[in-house]
mmCIF file of C-alpha atoms in Angstrom:
data_model
loop_
_atom_site.group_PDB
_atom_site.id
_atom_site.type_symbol
_atom_site.label_atom_id
_atom_site.label_comp_id
_atom_site.label_asym_id
_atom_site.label_seq_id
_atom_site.Cartn_x
_atom_site.Cartn_y
_atom_site.Cartn_z
ATOM 1 C CA ALA X 289 -93.609 -22.486 31.354
ATOM 2 C CA GLN X 290 -95.225 -20.238 28.937
ATOM 3 C CA ARG X 291 -95.781 -16.754 29.532
ATOM 4 C CA VAL X 292 -96.855 -13.199 28.379
ATOM 5 C CA THR X 293 -95.207 -10.102 30.457
ATOM 6 C CA GLN X 294 -95.798 -6.303 29.829
ATOM 7 C CA PRO X 295 -94.654 -4.206 32.608
ATOM 8 C CA GLU X 296 -97.131 -1.561 32.053
ATOM 9 C CA LYS X 297 -101.041 -1.393 32.778
ATOM 10 C CA LEU X 298 -100.295 2.035 31.204
ATOM 11 C CA LEU X 299 -98.746 3.914 29.370
ATOM 12 C CA SER X 300 -99.658 7.451 28.615
ATOM 13 C CA VAL X 301 -97.514 9.767 25.938
ATOM 14 C CA PHE X 302 -99.021 12.979 23.857
ATOM 15 C CA LYS X 303 -99.402 12.712 20.314
ATOM 16 C CA GLY X 304 -96.554 13.047 17.631
ATOM 17 C CA ALA X 305 -94.646 11.216 20.216
ATOM 18 C CA PRO X 306 -93.455 8.163 20.095
ATOM 19 C CA VAL X 307 -94.594 4.278 21.769
ATOM 20 C CA GLU X 308 -93.306 1.510 22.354
ATOM 21 C CA LEU X 309 -95.128 -1.151 24.396
ATOM 22 C CA LYS X 310 -93.299 -3.534 26.571
ATOM 23 C CA CYS X 311 -94.152 -7.275 25.851
ATOM 24 C CA ASN X 312 -91.620 -9.316 27.006
ATOM 25 C CA TYR X 313 -92.421 -13.332 26.914
ATOM 26 C CA SER X 314 -91.115 -17.297 28.194
ATOM 27 C CA TYR X 315 -91.077 -20.618 25.914
ATOM 28 C CA SER X 316 -89.192 -23.090 24.878
ATOM 29 C CA GLY X 317 -90.020 -23.753 21.312
ATOM 30 C CA SER X 318 -89.852 -21.167 18.355
ATOM 31 C CA PRO X 319 -93.192 -19.076 19.338
ATOM 32 C CA GLU X 320 -95.835 -17.755 17.408
ATOM 33 C CA LEU X 321 -96.583 -13.610 18.629
ATOM 34 C CA PHE X 322 -99.644 -11.104 18.010
ATOM 35 C CA TRP X 323 -100.636 -7.973 19.210
ATOM 36 C CA TYR X 324 -103.888 -7.931 20.085
ATOM 37 C CA VAL X 325 -106.167 -4.224 20.280
ATOM 38 C CA GLN X 326 -109.104 -3.160 22.288
ATOM 39 C CA TYR X 327 -110.682 0.030 21.625
ATOM 40 C CA SER X 328 -113.322 1.691 23.376
ATOM 41 C CA ARG X 329 -116.252 -0.400 22.888
ATOM 42 C CA GLN X 330 -115.732 -2.600 21.011
ATOM 43 C CA ARG X 331 -114.408 -6.498 20.592
ATOM 44 C CA LEU X 332 -111.010 -7.575 20.672
ATOM 45 C CA GLN X 333 -109.074 -8.017 17.208
ATOM 46 C CA LEU X 334 -105.611 -8.703 15.657
ATOM 47 C CA LEU X 335 -103.623 -5.625 15.633
ATOM 48 C CA LEU X 336 -100.533 -7.682 14.130
ATOM 49 C CA ARG X 337 -98.722 -10.789 13.669
ATOM 50 C CA HIS X 338 -94.477 -11.848 14.067
ATOM 51 C CA ILE X 339 -95.326 -14.096 10.915
ATOM 52 C CA SER X 340 -96.665 -11.306 9.024
ATOM 53 C CA ARG X 341 -93.738 -8.878 9.145
ATOM 54 C CA GLU X 342 -96.277 -5.975 8.377
ATOM 55 C CA SER X 343 -97.156 -2.204 9.548
ATOM 56 C CA ILE X 344 -100.500 -2.225 10.847
ATOM 57 C CA LYS X 345 -102.123 1.568 11.324
ATOM 58 C CA GLY X 346 -98.070 2.117 11.411
ATOM 59 C CA PHE X 347 -97.396 0.226 14.266
ATOM 60 C CA THR X 348 -94.442 -1.923 14.230
ATOM 61 C CA ALA X 349 -92.881 -5.173 15.825
ATOM 62 C CA ASP X 350 -89.888 -7.323 15.840
ATOM 63 C CA LEU X 351 -89.672 -10.200 17.616
ATOM 64 C CA ASN X 352 -86.420 -10.683 19.246
ATOM 65 C CA LYS X 353 -85.296 -13.499 20.482
ATOM 66 C CA GLY X 354 -82.245 -12.882 23.172
ATOM 67 C CA GLU X 355 -84.403 -10.665 24.358
ATOM 68 C CA THR X 356 -87.001 -12.813 24.162
ATOM 69 C CA SER X 357 -89.213 -9.595 23.774
ATOM 70 C CA PHE X 358 -92.168 -8.541 21.066
ATOM 71 C CA HIS X 359 -92.333 -4.413 21.697
ATOM 72 C CA LEU X 360 -94.955 -3.275 19.817
ATOM 73 C CA LYS X 361 -94.038 0.893 18.617
ATOM 74 C CA LYS X 362 -94.684 3.317 16.325
ATOM 75 C CA PRO X 363 -93.259 6.473 16.027
ATOM 76 C CA PHE X 364 -95.606 9.537 16.084
ATOM 77 C CA ALA X 365 -98.929 8.467 18.517
ATOM 78 C CA GLN X 366 -101.984 9.079 17.462
ATOM 79 C CA GLU X 367 -104.228 9.828 20.019
ATOM 80 C CA GLU X 368 -107.565 7.402 17.926
ATOM 81 C CA ASP X 369 -104.991 5.098 19.292
ATOM 82 C CA SER X 370 -105.769 5.355 22.931
ATOM 83 C CA ALA X 371 -106.831 1.780 23.333
ATOM 84 C CA MET X 372 -106.502 -1.728 25.835
ATOM 85 C CA TYR X 373 -103.209 -3.373 24.349
ATOM 86 C CA TYR X 374 -103.063 -7.725 24.667
ATOM 87 C CA CYS X 375 -99.385 -8.611 23.447
ATOM 88 C CA ALA X 376 -99.769 -12.953 23.428
ATOM 89 C CA LEU X 377 -98.889 -16.197 22.512
ATOM 90 C CA ILE X 378 -99.548 -19.161 20.974
ATOM 91 C CA LYS X 379 -99.456 -22.474 21.888
ATOM 92 C CA SER X 380 -99.995 -25.141 19.145
ATOM 93 C CA TYR X 381 -104.010 -24.957 19.662
ATOM 94 C CA GLN X 382 -104.758 -22.290 22.739
ATOM 95 C CA LEU X 383 -103.946 -17.916 23.187
ATOM 96 C CA ILE X 384 -101.288 -17.063 25.917
ATOM 97 C CA TRP X 385 -101.562 -13.873 26.741
ATOM 98 C CA GLY X 386 -100.123 -10.890 28.384
ATOM 99 C CA ALA X 387 -101.680 -8.713 30.806
ATOM 100 C CA GLY X 388 -102.333 -6.304 28.749
ATOM 101 C CA THR X 389 -101.715 -2.695 29.079
ATOM 102 C CA LYS X 390 -103.882 0.797 29.289
ATOM 103 C CA LEU X 391 -101.989 3.650 26.187
ATOM 104 C CA ILE X 392 -102.997 6.823 26.087
ATOM 105 C CA ILE X 393 -102.524 9.601 24.264
ATOM 106 C CA LYS X 394 -103.176 12.898 25.274
ATOM 107 C CA PRO X 395 -103.793 15.197 22.898
ATOM 108 C CA GLU A 714 -121.297 -11.897 6.447
ATOM 109 C CA THR A 715 -122.492 -12.012 10.700
ATOM 110 C CA GLY A 716 -119.778 -11.398 12.889
ATOM 111 C CA VAL A 717 -119.524 -12.791 17.167
ATOM 112 C CA THR A 718 -121.799 -12.238 19.083
ATOM 113 C CA GLN A 719 -122.992 -14.084 22.631
ATOM 114 C CA SER A 720 -125.590 -13.794 25.006
ATOM 115 C CA PRO A 721 -126.747 -12.329 27.636
ATOM 116 C CA THR A 722 -124.777 -9.572 27.610
ATOM 117 C CA HIS A 723 -125.134 -10.156 31.511
ATOM 118 C CA LEU A 724 -125.957 -12.158 33.692
ATOM 119 C CA ILE A 725 -125.453 -12.550 38.164
ATOM 120 C CA LYS A 726 -125.915 -15.322 39.268
ATOM 121 C CA THR A 727 -126.126 -16.939 43.387
ATOM 122 C CA ARG A 728 -122.968 -18.911 44.914
ATOM 123 C CA GLY A 729 -123.146 -22.874 43.877
ATOM 124 C CA GLN A 730 -125.454 -22.165 40.530
ATOM 125 C CA GLN A 731 -125.291 -22.996 36.952
ATOM 126 C CA VAL A 732 -124.745 -20.935 34.083
ATOM 127 C CA THR A 733 -124.816 -21.457 30.346
ATOM 128 C CA LEU A 734 -123.164 -18.899 27.863
ATOM 129 C CA ARG A 735 -124.318 -19.018 24.605
ATOM 130 C CA CYS A 736 -121.750 -18.493 21.672
ATOM 131 C CA SER A 737 -123.368 -17.867 17.769
ATOM 132 C CA SER A 738 -119.631 -18.216 15.334
ATOM 133 C CA GLN A 739 -118.419 -15.332 12.793
ATOM 134 C CA SER A 740 -120.644 -17.112 9.125
ATOM 135 C CA GLY A 741 -118.040 -20.190 7.657
ATOM 136 C CA HIS A 742 -116.308 -20.944 10.607
ATOM 137 C CA ASN A 743 -116.339 -24.197 12.633
ATOM 138 C CA THR A 744 -113.378 -23.227 15.211
ATOM 139 C CA VAL A 745 -114.729 -22.392 18.482
ATOM 140 C CA SER A 746 -113.049 -20.963 21.837
ATOM 141 C CA TRP A 747 -113.450 -20.079 24.902
ATOM 142 C CA TYR A 748 -112.545 -17.444 26.806
ATOM 143 C CA GLN A 749 -111.995 -15.729 30.843
ATOM 144 C CA GLN A 750 -111.071 -12.431 31.369
ATOM 145 C CA ALA A 751 -111.153 -11.571 35.321
ATOM 146 C CA LEU A 752 -110.695 -7.773 35.677
ATOM 147 C CA GLY A 753 -107.648 -6.136 35.799
ATOM 148 C CA GLN A 754 -105.734 -9.782 33.567
ATOM 149 C CA GLY A 755 -105.788 -10.629 29.961
ATOM 150 C CA PRO A 756 -107.168 -13.271 28.936
ATOM 151 C CA GLN A 757 -107.202 -16.774 30.250
ATOM 152 C CA PHE A 758 -108.677 -19.630 27.667
ATOM 153 C CA ILE A 759 -110.789 -22.664 29.030
ATOM 154 C CA PHE A 760 -110.946 -24.826 25.648
ATOM 155 C CA GLN A 761 -111.337 -25.962 22.448
ATOM 156 C CA TYR A 762 -114.512 -27.225 19.951
ATOM 157 C CA TYR A 763 -113.361 -27.940 15.887
ATOM 158 C CA ARG A 764 -116.550 -29.539 14.584
ATOM 159 C CA GLU A 765 -118.051 -30.481 17.606
ATOM 160 C CA GLU A 766 -115.785 -32.564 19.784
ATOM 161 C CA GLU A 767 -113.043 -30.281 22.688
ATOM 162 C CA ASN A 768 -109.888 -29.768 20.582
ATOM 163 C CA GLY A 769 -107.887 -28.864 23.501
ATOM 164 C CA ARG A 770 -108.473 -27.464 27.219
ATOM 165 C CA GLY A 771 -107.085 -24.540 29.575
ATOM 166 C CA ASN A 772 -105.751 -25.129 33.674
ATOM 167 C CA PHE A 773 -109.982 -25.428 34.955
ATOM 168 C CA PRO A 774 -111.817 -27.448 36.057
ATOM 169 C CA PRO A 775 -114.399 -30.125 35.518
ATOM 170 C CA ARG A 776 -117.178 -27.875 36.398
ATOM 171 C CA PHE A 777 -117.009 -25.853 33.181
ATOM 172 C CA SER A 778 -117.548 -27.955 31.037
ATOM 173 C CA GLY A 779 -118.552 -26.534 26.829
ATOM 174 C CA LEU A 780 -120.641 -28.034 24.049
ATOM 175 C CA GLN A 781 -120.409 -27.318 20.028
ATOM 176 C CA PHE A 782 -123.556 -27.710 17.777
ATOM 177 C CA PRO A 783 -123.960 -28.644 13.936
ATOM 178 C CA ASN A 784 -124.297 -25.181 13.131
ATOM 179 C CA TYR A 785 -120.958 -24.677 15.088
ATOM 180 C CA SER A 786 -122.426 -22.109 17.556
ATOM 181 C CA SER A 787 -121.386 -23.472 21.379
ATOM 182 C CA GLU A 788 -122.651 -23.614 24.878
ATOM 183 C CA LEU A 789 -120.531 -22.380 27.973
ATOM 184 C CA ASN A 790 -121.563 -24.120 31.205
ATOM 185 C CA VAL A 791 -120.256 -23.844 34.296
ATOM 186 C CA ASN A 792 -121.227 -25.103 38.241
ATOM 187 C CA ALA A 793 -121.718 -25.544 40.730
ATOM 188 C CA LEU A 794 -120.472 -21.284 40.828
ATOM 189 C CA GLU A 795 -118.063 -19.752 43.513
ATOM 190 C CA LEU A 796 -116.627 -16.588 43.660
ATOM 191 C CA ASP A 797 -113.848 -15.916 41.418
ATOM 192 C CA ASP A 798 -115.545 -17.337 38.528
ATOM 193 C CA SER A 799 -116.442 -13.790 38.070
ATOM 194 C CA ALA A 800 -115.600 -13.189 35.197
ATOM 195 C CA LEU A 801 -115.901 -11.372 31.426
ATOM 196 C CA TYR A 802 -116.735 -13.703 29.497
ATOM 197 C CA LEU A 803 -114.474 -14.136 25.902
ATOM 198 C CA CYS A 804 -116.069 -16.807 22.931
ATOM 199 C CA ALA A 805 -114.419 -16.218 19.529
ATOM 200 C CA SER A 806 -114.329 -18.265 16.545
ATOM 201 C CA SER A 807 -111.655 -19.495 13.667
ATOM 202 C CA LEU A 808 -111.840 -21.128 10.582
ATOM 203 C CA SER A 809 -110.192 -24.725 10.634
ATOM 204 C CA GLY A 810 -109.082 -25.678 13.563
ATOM 205 C CA GLY A 811 -105.794 -28.536 15.277
ATOM 206 C CA SER A 812 -102.006 -26.583 16.164
ATOM 207 C CA SER A 813 -102.609 -23.924 12.774
ATOM 208 C CA TYR A 814 -103.359 -20.766 14.550
ATOM 209 C CA ASN A 815 -106.058 -19.054 12.592
ATOM 210 C CA GLU A 816 -107.321 -15.683 12.636
ATOM 211 C CA GLN A 817 -110.179 -15.791 15.546
ATOM 212 C CA PHE A 818 -112.545 -13.050 15.987
ATOM 213 C CA PHE A 819 -114.157 -12.450 19.464
ATOM 214 C CA GLY A 820 -117.108 -12.204 20.343
ATOM 215 C CA PRO A 821 -118.344 -8.475 22.581
ATOM 216 C CA GLY A 822 -118.238 -10.472 25.952
ATOM 217 C CA THR A 823 -120.710 -11.827 28.369
ATOM 218 C CA ARG A 824 -119.980 -10.535 32.442
ATOM 219 C CA LEU A 825 -121.071 -12.844 35.062
ATOM 220 C CA THR A 826 -121.108 -11.348 38.545
ATOM 221 C CA VAL A 827 -121.142 -14.185 41.314
ATOM 222 C CA LEU A 828 -123.013 -13.482 44.647
#
């Protein structure tokens, strides 16, 4: 069965420190993966998708098919990065979501 | 350009009742997806509507039903409410449907509490 796992419910790091939000998936076939973000009092929004291979707000994510992972990374955390982050994969028309990781950036 | 809107913001119902949630899609979008998000969980796909037809459905019972109107707005109806239906219901709109993925734009959600 297709599944997305985010092992950390909460991640707290200091401003300026590197950040890595973990995401593992199970999927038979070639997955298409996404990271969504929800800032406080805002709605869910797309942060990045693996096929575009972009860096958004300093975040990058590389699809590792061998480890079935799609970890989100940023070399230097900023306070405005504090938010809820969700990893998701697409199966046909539907998104399958992880449970999310709350990222707190300490000043 | 208007974003996705949902109504009502909050709703309290009792077990066994029926509820209708509404979603107005973003201008120019023809596809609406509905999700249920329980506390502390990620969203779970309920179903998707594309050009007024159900385009796919997640693992939800038939008492969850929907509609899409000619203006692409949508309703989610839940009959015979159960306590476990308490959740945040999210609507997302996008352009086009089918198996290809186009970015979904989310509404603020409707918080449903079933007592």
